Amino acid sequence: MQRQKQTDLTHIHLWKTICFLVFGVLFCTQMVLGQSDTLVLDDQIRVVGEIKKMEKGVLEIDVPYGDEVFKIKWSSIKEIHTESRFLVSLRDMLYNGRVSSTADGRIRVYDKDTLFAEGHLKEIVYLNQIKEGFANRFSAAVELGFNVTKAQDMRQFSFRSSAGYKSDSWWLEASYNMIRSSQDNTEPIQRTDGLLNYRRLLFRKWYGIATLSTLSNTEQLIDIRANTQLGAGNYLLSTNKLHWGIKAGVNNNYELFSNDPESRTSWEGFLGTELNIYGARDLDLSIIYMGYSGITEEGRYRADVTFDLKYDLPLDFFIRLGVAYNYDNRPAENASQVDYVFRTGIGWEW
């Protein structure tokens, strides 16, 4: 009799455990499904999962039936319905909300009972899932390059790195790049530059800028050049195929040259522009120009230009070809007015 009671109690505990697990699984499944985002493609294929982001005309969605994040061209999407909240760029305005296609082929950005905006799907140029975790807002990339030329036994090593953090209204970016080059019968060339850039959205397409950049370059006899900038910028054109913006402001230029023990400090005005083209599949083109005109040192003009062509590989790897050009019409004594470097490398981003 006692053994029978123990057996019954064991069965009861077992059934309680099974019921708990079943309801737990059903609850978790419902939670997952309740937070699912849905896409309908041009060929009527329906994709259900968690949309991570959409930028440069490519949407990333994490689906439950695959190990990798799917990448889908934005132009091939016919309908979108999200349960997650996103930072949405629509017609040069930013909104926080959900996105859903309507019966007449338009989309609306909303949250609960509040409608923020309506428009066409192609007018959305950026989506980023709103999550509070640091990892969800952080991005980074590293790149290594090594070139060897038999002529004059030339060897060049390059390293490039970048990191960024995006909130709903501001962006913080940092980068560090280095080149070491040597060849027969010439002095080794060393070039290092760094950047810390803060941007804050002001209204519509306008944003404020605070930047600190540094440069060390043996070719131009620069031990250190530190630029501190304040200014404002505007996104002139932003689509799913290209991005073009300009910025302007004032710059404090601190310089120390290897052949002059005295440091120099001057104020400059700056004007810059950046063009990013990413309409081609897996291929990105970036061109950045920065021009500086002397305020306290009249007649001096400097320019920095960078050109990068990046090809995306599987597993977030990439190949990049880049050119950096620097011009100064009043360099240090016995230094070159012009310096430029070519670099190629393979990198990984996340």
Short mmCIF file of C-alpha atoms in Angstrom, two decimals:
data_model
loop_
_atom_site.label_atom_id
_atom_site.label_comp_id
_atom_site.label_asym_id
_atom_site.label_seq_id
_atom_site.Cartn_x
_atom_site.Cartn_y
_atom_site.Cartn_z
CA MET A 1 0.00 0.00 0.00
CA GLN A 2 2.81 2.36 0.95
CA ARG A 3 4.67 1.50 -2.26
CA GLN A 4 1.50 2.20 -4.28
CA LYS A 5 1.18 5.65 -2.70
CA GLN A 6 4.81 6.41 -3.48
CA THR A 7 4.25 5.27 -7.07
CA ASP A 8 1.18 7.51 -7.38
CA LEU A 9 3.10 10.47 -5.97
CA THR A 10 5.93 9.81 -8.39
CA HIS A 11 3.47 9.77 -11.30
CA ILE A 12 1.90 13.02 -10.11
CA HIS A 13 5.30 14.74 -9.88
CA LEU A 14 6.23 13.38 -13.29
CA TRP A 15 3.03 14.69 -14.87
CA LYS A 16 3.52 18.06 -13.19
CA THR A 17 7.02 18.25 -14.64
CA ILE A 18 5.80 17.25 -18.11
CA CYS A 19 2.96 19.80 -18.00
CA PHE A 20 5.35 22.50 -16.82
CA LEU A 21 7.76 21.76 -19.67
CA VAL A 22 4.97 21.60 -22.27
CA PHE A 23 3.42 24.89 -21.17
CA GLY A 24 6.89 26.43 -20.93
CA VAL A 25 7.72 25.43 -24.48
CA LEU A 26 4.34 26.65 -25.74
CA PHE A 27 4.77 29.93 -23.89
CA CYS A 28 8.28 30.48 -25.25
CA THR A 29 7.14 29.54 -28.73
CA GLN A 30 4.28 31.99 -28.51
CA MET A 31 6.66 34.69 -27.30
CA VAL A 32 9.01 34.03 -30.20
CA LEU A 33 6.21 33.95 -32.74
CA GLY A 34 4.67 37.02 -31.17
CA GLN A 35 7.87 38.94 -31.84
CA SER A 36 8.33 37.64 -35.39
CA ASP A 37 8.71 40.01 -38.32
CA THR A 38 7.35 39.06 -41.74
CA LEU A 39 8.52 39.82 -45.26
CA VAL A 40 6.78 39.10 -48.56
CA LEU A 41 9.13 39.05 -51.55
CA ASP A 42 8.41 39.79 -55.21
CA ASP A 43 7.95 36.09 -55.96
CA GLN A 44 5.39 35.83 -53.10
CA ILE A 45 7.81 33.93 -50.86
CA ARG A 46 7.08 34.70 -47.21
CA VAL A 47 10.02 35.04 -44.81
CA VAL A 48 9.38 35.03 -41.05
CA GLY A 49 12.05 35.86 -38.49
CA GLU A 50 13.70 38.72 -36.62
CA ILE A 51 14.77 41.68 -38.74
CA LYS A 52 18.09 43.04 -37.53
CA LYS A 53 18.63 46.05 -39.77
CA MET A 54 18.44 47.45 -43.28
CA GLU A 55 21.09 49.73 -44.67
CA LYS A 56 22.79 50.27 -48.01
CA GLY A 57 19.82 48.60 -49.71
CA VAL A 58 20.28 45.25 -47.93
CA LEU A 59 18.03 43.86 -45.17
CA GLU A 60 19.31 41.33 -42.62
CA ILE A 61 16.86 38.90 -41.01
CA ASP A 62 17.53 36.10 -38.53
CA VAL A 63 15.28 33.12 -39.30
CA PRO A 64 14.61 30.20 -36.91
CA TYR A 65 15.37 27.54 -39.54
CA GLY A 66 18.92 28.60 -40.39
CA ASP A 67 22.22 29.25 -38.66
CA GLU A 68 23.11 32.33 -40.69
CA VAL A 69 21.49 35.74 -40.95
CA PHE A 70 19.76 36.04 -44.34
CA LYS A 71 20.57 39.09 -46.48
CA ILE A 72 17.82 40.26 -48.85
CA LYS A 73 17.91 43.15 -51.31
CA TRP A 74 15.46 45.84 -50.21
CA SER A 75 14.25 46.30 -53.78
CA SER A 76 13.02 42.67 -53.87
CA ILE A 77 10.72 43.12 -50.85
CA LYS A 78 7.03 43.69 -51.60
CA GLU A 79 5.56 43.80 -48.08
CA ILE A 80 6.90 44.17 -44.55
CA HIS A 81 5.24 43.68 -41.16
CA THR A 82 7.27 44.07 -37.95
CA GLU A 83 6.49 43.29 -34.34
CA SER A 84 9.86 44.65 -33.24
CA ARG A 85 10.43 48.40 -32.92
CA PHE A 86 12.93 50.08 -35.22
CA LEU A 87 14.72 53.34 -35.78
CA VAL A 88 13.28 54.17 -39.22
CA SER A 89 14.61 56.71 -41.72
CA LEU A 90 11.73 57.70 -44.01
CA ARG A 91 11.84 60.73 -46.31
CA ASP A 92 14.76 62.30 -44.41
CA MET A 93 13.02 61.95 -41.04
CA LEU A 94 13.77 59.53 -38.20
CA TYR A 95 11.04 57.67 -36.29
CA ASN A 96 10.92 55.07 -33.53
CA GLY A 97 8.20 52.53 -34.21
CA ARG A 98 6.92 49.49 -36.04
CA VAL A 99 6.57 49.18 -39.81
CA SER A 100 3.66 47.61 -41.67
CA SER A 101 2.53 47.47 -45.29
CA THR A 102 -1.02 48.59 -46.06
CA ALA A 103 -3.55 47.22 -48.54
CA ASP A 104 -2.88 49.99 -51.07
CA GLY A 105 0.81 49.13 -51.32
CA ARG A 106 2.07 51.84 -48.96
CA ILE A 107 3.73 51.48 -45.56
CA ARG A 108 3.07 53.10 -42.23
CA VAL A 109 5.32 53.72 -39.24
CA TYR A 110 3.41 53.45 -35.97
CA ASP A 111 3.51 52.36 -32.35
CA LYS A 112 0.38 51.11 -30.60
CA ASP A 113 -2.35 53.64 -31.46
CA THR A 114 0.00 56.36 -32.72
CA LEU A 115 0.67 56.80 -36.45
CA PHE A 116 3.96 58.60 -37.10
CA ALA A 117 4.20 58.58 -40.90
CA GLU A 118 3.09 56.96 -44.14
CA GLY A 119 4.94 56.51 -47.40
CA HIS A 120 6.23 54.09 -49.99
CA LEU A 121 8.49 51.15 -49.21
CA LYS A 122 11.28 52.51 -51.40
CA GLU A 123 11.32 55.73 -49.33
CA ILE A 124 12.69 53.83 -46.33
CA VAL A 125 16.49 54.03 -46.50
CA TYR A 126 17.43 52.76 -43.03
CA LEU A 127 16.09 50.37 -40.39
CA ASN A 128 17.80 49.46 -37.14
CA GLN A 129 16.18 47.33 -34.46
CA ILE A 130 15.82 49.21 -31.18
CA LYS A 131 17.50 47.23 -28.43
CA GLU A 132 19.05 48.56 -25.26
CA GLY A 133 21.93 46.07 -25.12
CA PHE A 134 25.40 47.42 -25.94
CA ALA A 135 26.19 44.56 -28.34
CA ASN A 136 23.14 45.35 -30.48
CA ARG A 137 24.32 48.92 -31.10
CA PHE A 138 28.03 48.23 -31.49
CA SER A 139 29.90 47.56 -34.74
CA ALA A 140 33.58 47.07 -35.56
CA ALA A 141 35.96 46.03 -38.33
CA VAL A 142 39.63 45.07 -38.63
CA GLU A 143 41.77 44.77 -41.76
CA LEU A 144 45.31 43.57 -42.48
CA GLY A 145 47.39 44.02 -45.62
CA PHE A 146 50.88 42.96 -46.65
CA ASN A 147 52.47 43.84 -49.99
CA VAL A 148 55.85 42.69 -51.33
CA THR A 149 57.49 43.97 -54.52
CA LYS A 150 60.68 42.41 -55.90
CA ALA A 151 61.86 45.72 -57.32
CA GLN A 152 64.02 47.43 -54.66
CA ASP A 153 62.80 44.80 -52.17
CA MET A 154 59.78 46.91 -51.17
CA ARG A 155 57.67 45.64 -48.28
CA GLN A 156 54.54 47.26 -46.88
CA PHE A 157 52.38 46.28 -43.92
CA SER A 158 49.06 47.98 -43.25
CA PHE A 159 46.52 47.75 -40.44
CA ARG A 160 43.09 49.39 -40.36
CA SER A 161 40.47 49.25 -37.64
CA SER A 162 37.19 50.95 -36.78
CA ALA A 163 34.47 50.78 -34.16
CA GLY A 164 31.12 52.49 -33.76
CA TYR A 165 28.15 52.85 -31.46
CA LYS A 166 24.71 54.09 -32.56
CA SER A 167 21.96 55.30 -30.28
CA ASP A 168 18.59 56.64 -31.38
CA SER A 169 19.89 60.21 -31.79
CA TRP A 170 23.70 60.15 -31.76
CA TRP A 171 26.62 58.21 -33.23
CA LEU A 172 30.15 57.66 -31.92
CA GLU A 173 32.86 56.41 -34.28
CA ALA A 174 36.55 55.66 -33.80
CA SER A 175 39.27 54.44 -36.14
CA TYR A 176 43.00 53.68 -36.07
CA ASN A 177 45.12 53.05 -39.18
CA MET A 178 48.81 52.28 -39.59
CA ILE A 179 51.25 51.76 -42.48
CA ARG A 180 54.86 50.62 -42.27
CA SER A 181 56.85 50.56 -45.51
CA SER A 182 60.52 49.88 -46.31
CA GLN A 183 62.63 49.42 -49.43
CA ASP A 184 66.28 49.48 -50.49
CA ASN A 185 68.20 52.78 -50.42
CA THR A 186 65.38 54.77 -48.80
CA GLU A 187 64.35 55.64 -45.28
CA PRO A 188 61.49 53.57 -43.83
CA ILE A 189 58.08 55.23 -44.11
CA GLN A 190 55.73 55.28 -41.15
CA ARG A 191 52.23 56.69 -41.21
CA THR A 192 49.62 56.51 -38.44
CA ASP A 193 46.25 58.22 -38.17
CA GLY A 194 43.40 58.07 -35.67
CA LEU A 195 39.88 59.48 -35.44
CA LEU A 196 37.23 59.98 -32.79
CA ASN A 197 34.00 61.36 -34.21
CA TYR A 198 30.73 62.27 -32.47
CA ARG A 199 27.57 63.17 -34.40
CA ARG A 200 24.22 64.16 -32.97
CA LEU A 201 21.00 64.48 -34.92
CA LEU A 202 19.59 68.01 -34.71
CA PHE A 203 16.52 68.12 -36.97
CA ARG A 204 15.53 66.54 -40.26
CA LYS A 205 18.79 65.92 -42.18
CA TRP A 206 21.00 68.18 -40.05
CA TYR A 207 23.45 66.98 -37.43
CA GLY A 208 26.15 68.44 -35.18
CA ILE A 209 29.78 67.31 -35.26
CA ALA A 210 32.62 67.11 -32.74
CA THR A 211 35.78 65.42 -34.02
CA LEU A 212 39.33 64.75 -32.85
CA SER A 213 41.78 63.41 -35.46
CA THR A 214 45.52 62.75 -35.37
CA LEU A 215 48.19 62.11 -38.00
CA SER A 216 51.85 61.09 -37.86
CA ASN A 217 53.68 60.90 -41.20
CA THR A 218 57.44 60.63 -41.79
CA GLU A 219 57.06 61.53 -45.49
CA GLN A 220 55.85 65.02 -44.55
CA LEU A 221 58.03 65.20 -41.39
CA ILE A 222 54.92 65.33 -39.19
CA ASP A 223 55.55 64.03 -35.68
CA ILE A 224 51.98 64.83 -34.68
CA ARG A 225 49.10 66.76 -36.19
CA ALA A 226 46.01 66.98 -33.97
CA ASN A 227 42.79 68.49 -35.33
CA THR A 228 39.86 69.40 -33.10
CA GLN A 229 36.71 70.20 -35.07
CA LEU A 230 33.27 71.59 -34.33
CA GLY A 231 30.66 71.97 -37.02
CA ALA A 232 27.44 70.83 -38.62
CA GLY A 233 26.50 68.58 -41.51
CA ASN A 234 23.61 67.79 -43.80
CA TYR A 235 22.55 64.61 -45.60
CA LEU A 236 21.92 65.98 -49.08
CA LEU A 237 20.90 62.70 -50.63
CA SER A 238 20.13 59.38 -48.98
CA THR A 239 18.68 56.45 -50.92
CA ASN A 240 19.03 52.68 -51.01
CA LYS A 241 21.82 53.03 -53.60
CA LEU A 242 23.88 55.99 -52.43
CA HIS A 243 24.49 58.41 -49.61
CA TRP A 244 25.89 61.93 -50.01
CA GLY A 245 26.47 64.49 -47.31
CA ILE A 246 28.43 67.69 -46.61
CA LYS A 247 29.78 69.28 -43.45
CA ALA A 248 31.47 72.54 -42.47
CA GLY A 249 32.87 74.20 -39.37
CA VAL A 250 36.03 75.37 -37.60
CA ASN A 251 39.18 73.41 -36.82
CA ASN A 252 42.00 73.92 -34.33
CA ASN A 253 45.21 72.57 -35.87
CA TYR A 254 48.13 71.64 -33.58
CA GLU A 255 51.34 70.51 -35.31
CA LEU A 256 54.81 69.36 -34.30
CA PHE A 257 57.37 68.62 -37.02
CA SER A 258 60.42 66.40 -36.70
CA ASN A 259 62.79 69.13 -37.97
CA ASP A 260 61.38 71.95 -35.81
CA PRO A 261 61.33 71.90 -31.98
CA GLU A 262 58.62 74.57 -31.86
CA SER A 263 55.00 73.47 -32.13
CA ARG A 264 52.46 75.37 -34.23
CA THR A 265 48.82 76.12 -33.50
CA SER A 266 46.36 77.70 -35.91
CA TRP A 267 42.64 78.01 -36.62
CA GLU A 268 41.09 76.91 -39.90
CA GLY A 269 37.72 76.66 -41.54
CA PHE A 270 36.86 73.30 -43.04
CA LEU A 271 34.50 72.03 -45.71
CA GLY A 272 34.02 68.34 -46.36
CA THR A 273 31.89 65.95 -48.35
CA GLU A 274 31.37 62.19 -48.29
CA LEU A 275 29.88 60.00 -51.01
CA ASN A 276 29.00 56.34 -50.52
CA ILE A 277 27.71 54.26 -53.43
CA TYR A 278 26.44 50.76 -52.71
CA GLY A 279 23.99 49.94 -55.47
CA ALA A 280 26.18 47.20 -56.98
CA ARG A 281 25.90 43.77 -55.38
CA ASP A 282 28.49 43.23 -52.60
CA LEU A 283 30.49 46.26 -53.79
CA ASP A 284 30.80 49.55 -51.88
CA LEU A 285 32.54 52.73 -53.02
CA SER A 286 33.45 55.48 -50.55
CA ILE A 287 34.99 58.88 -51.36
CA ILE A 288 35.77 61.42 -48.61
CA TYR A 289 37.15 64.92 -49.16
CA MET A 290 38.18 67.38 -46.43
CA GLY A 291 39.50 70.86 -47.29
CA TYR A 292 41.02 73.28 -44.75
CA SER A 293 41.56 77.01 -45.27
CA GLY A 294 43.68 79.02 -42.83
CA ILE A 295 42.00 81.66 -40.66
CA THR A 296 44.88 82.73 -38.41
CA GLU A 297 47.44 81.53 -40.98
CA GLU A 298 46.12 83.20 -44.11
CA GLY A 299 46.96 81.67 -47.45
CA ARG A 300 47.49 78.15 -46.16
CA TYR A 301 45.42 75.37 -47.66
CA ARG A 302 45.33 71.67 -46.82
CA ALA A 303 43.33 68.78 -48.25
CA ASP A 304 42.76 65.15 -47.26
CA VAL A 305 41.15 62.72 -49.70
CA THR A 306 40.41 59.01 -49.22
CA PHE A 307 39.08 56.54 -51.76
CA ASP A 308 37.97 53.03 -50.76
CA LEU A 309 36.51 50.20 -52.83
CA LYS A 310 35.22 47.29 -50.71
CA TYR A 311 33.97 43.91 -51.85
CA ASP A 312 31.98 41.83 -49.36
CA LEU A 313 32.83 38.15 -48.92
CA PRO A 314 30.90 35.42 -47.09
CA LEU A 315 30.96 35.22 -43.27
CA ASP A 316 31.36 39.02 -42.92
CA PHE A 317 34.84 39.05 -44.48
CA PHE A 318 35.77 41.66 -47.09
CA ILE A 319 38.52 42.78 -49.46
CA ARG A 320 39.33 46.49 -49.69
CA LEU A 321 41.44 48.63 -52.00
CA GLY A 322 42.17 52.12 -50.75
CA VAL A 323 44.04 55.32 -51.58
CA ALA A 324 44.80 58.15 -49.14
CA TYR A 325 46.04 61.53 -50.40
CA ASN A 326 47.30 64.50 -48.35
CA TYR A 327 48.19 67.98 -49.62
CA ASP A 328 49.66 70.97 -47.76
CA ASN A 329 50.77 74.11 -49.63
CA ARG A 330 52.90 75.15 -46.62
CA PRO A 331 54.54 71.99 -45.31
CA ALA A 332 57.49 71.81 -42.95
CA GLU A 333 60.87 72.85 -44.33
CA ASN A 334 62.31 70.22 -46.71
CA ALA A 335 59.07 68.22 -46.54
CA SER A 336 56.89 67.20 -49.46
CA GLN A 337 53.67 69.08 -50.21
CA VAL A 338 52.00 65.86 -51.34
CA ASP A 339 51.83 62.39 -49.83
CA TYR A 340 49.73 59.44 -50.96
CA VAL A 341 49.54 55.75 -50.11
CA PHE A 342 47.94 52.74 -51.75
CA ARG A 343 46.76 49.89 -49.55
CA THR A 344 45.01 46.59 -50.05
CA GLY A 345 43.86 44.22 -47.37
CA ILE A 346 41.43 41.61 -46.19
CA GLY A 347 39.28 42.23 -43.15
CA TRP A 348 36.36 41.13 -41.03
CA GLU A 349 33.46 43.18 -39.68
CA TRP A 350 30.74 42.57 -37.12
#
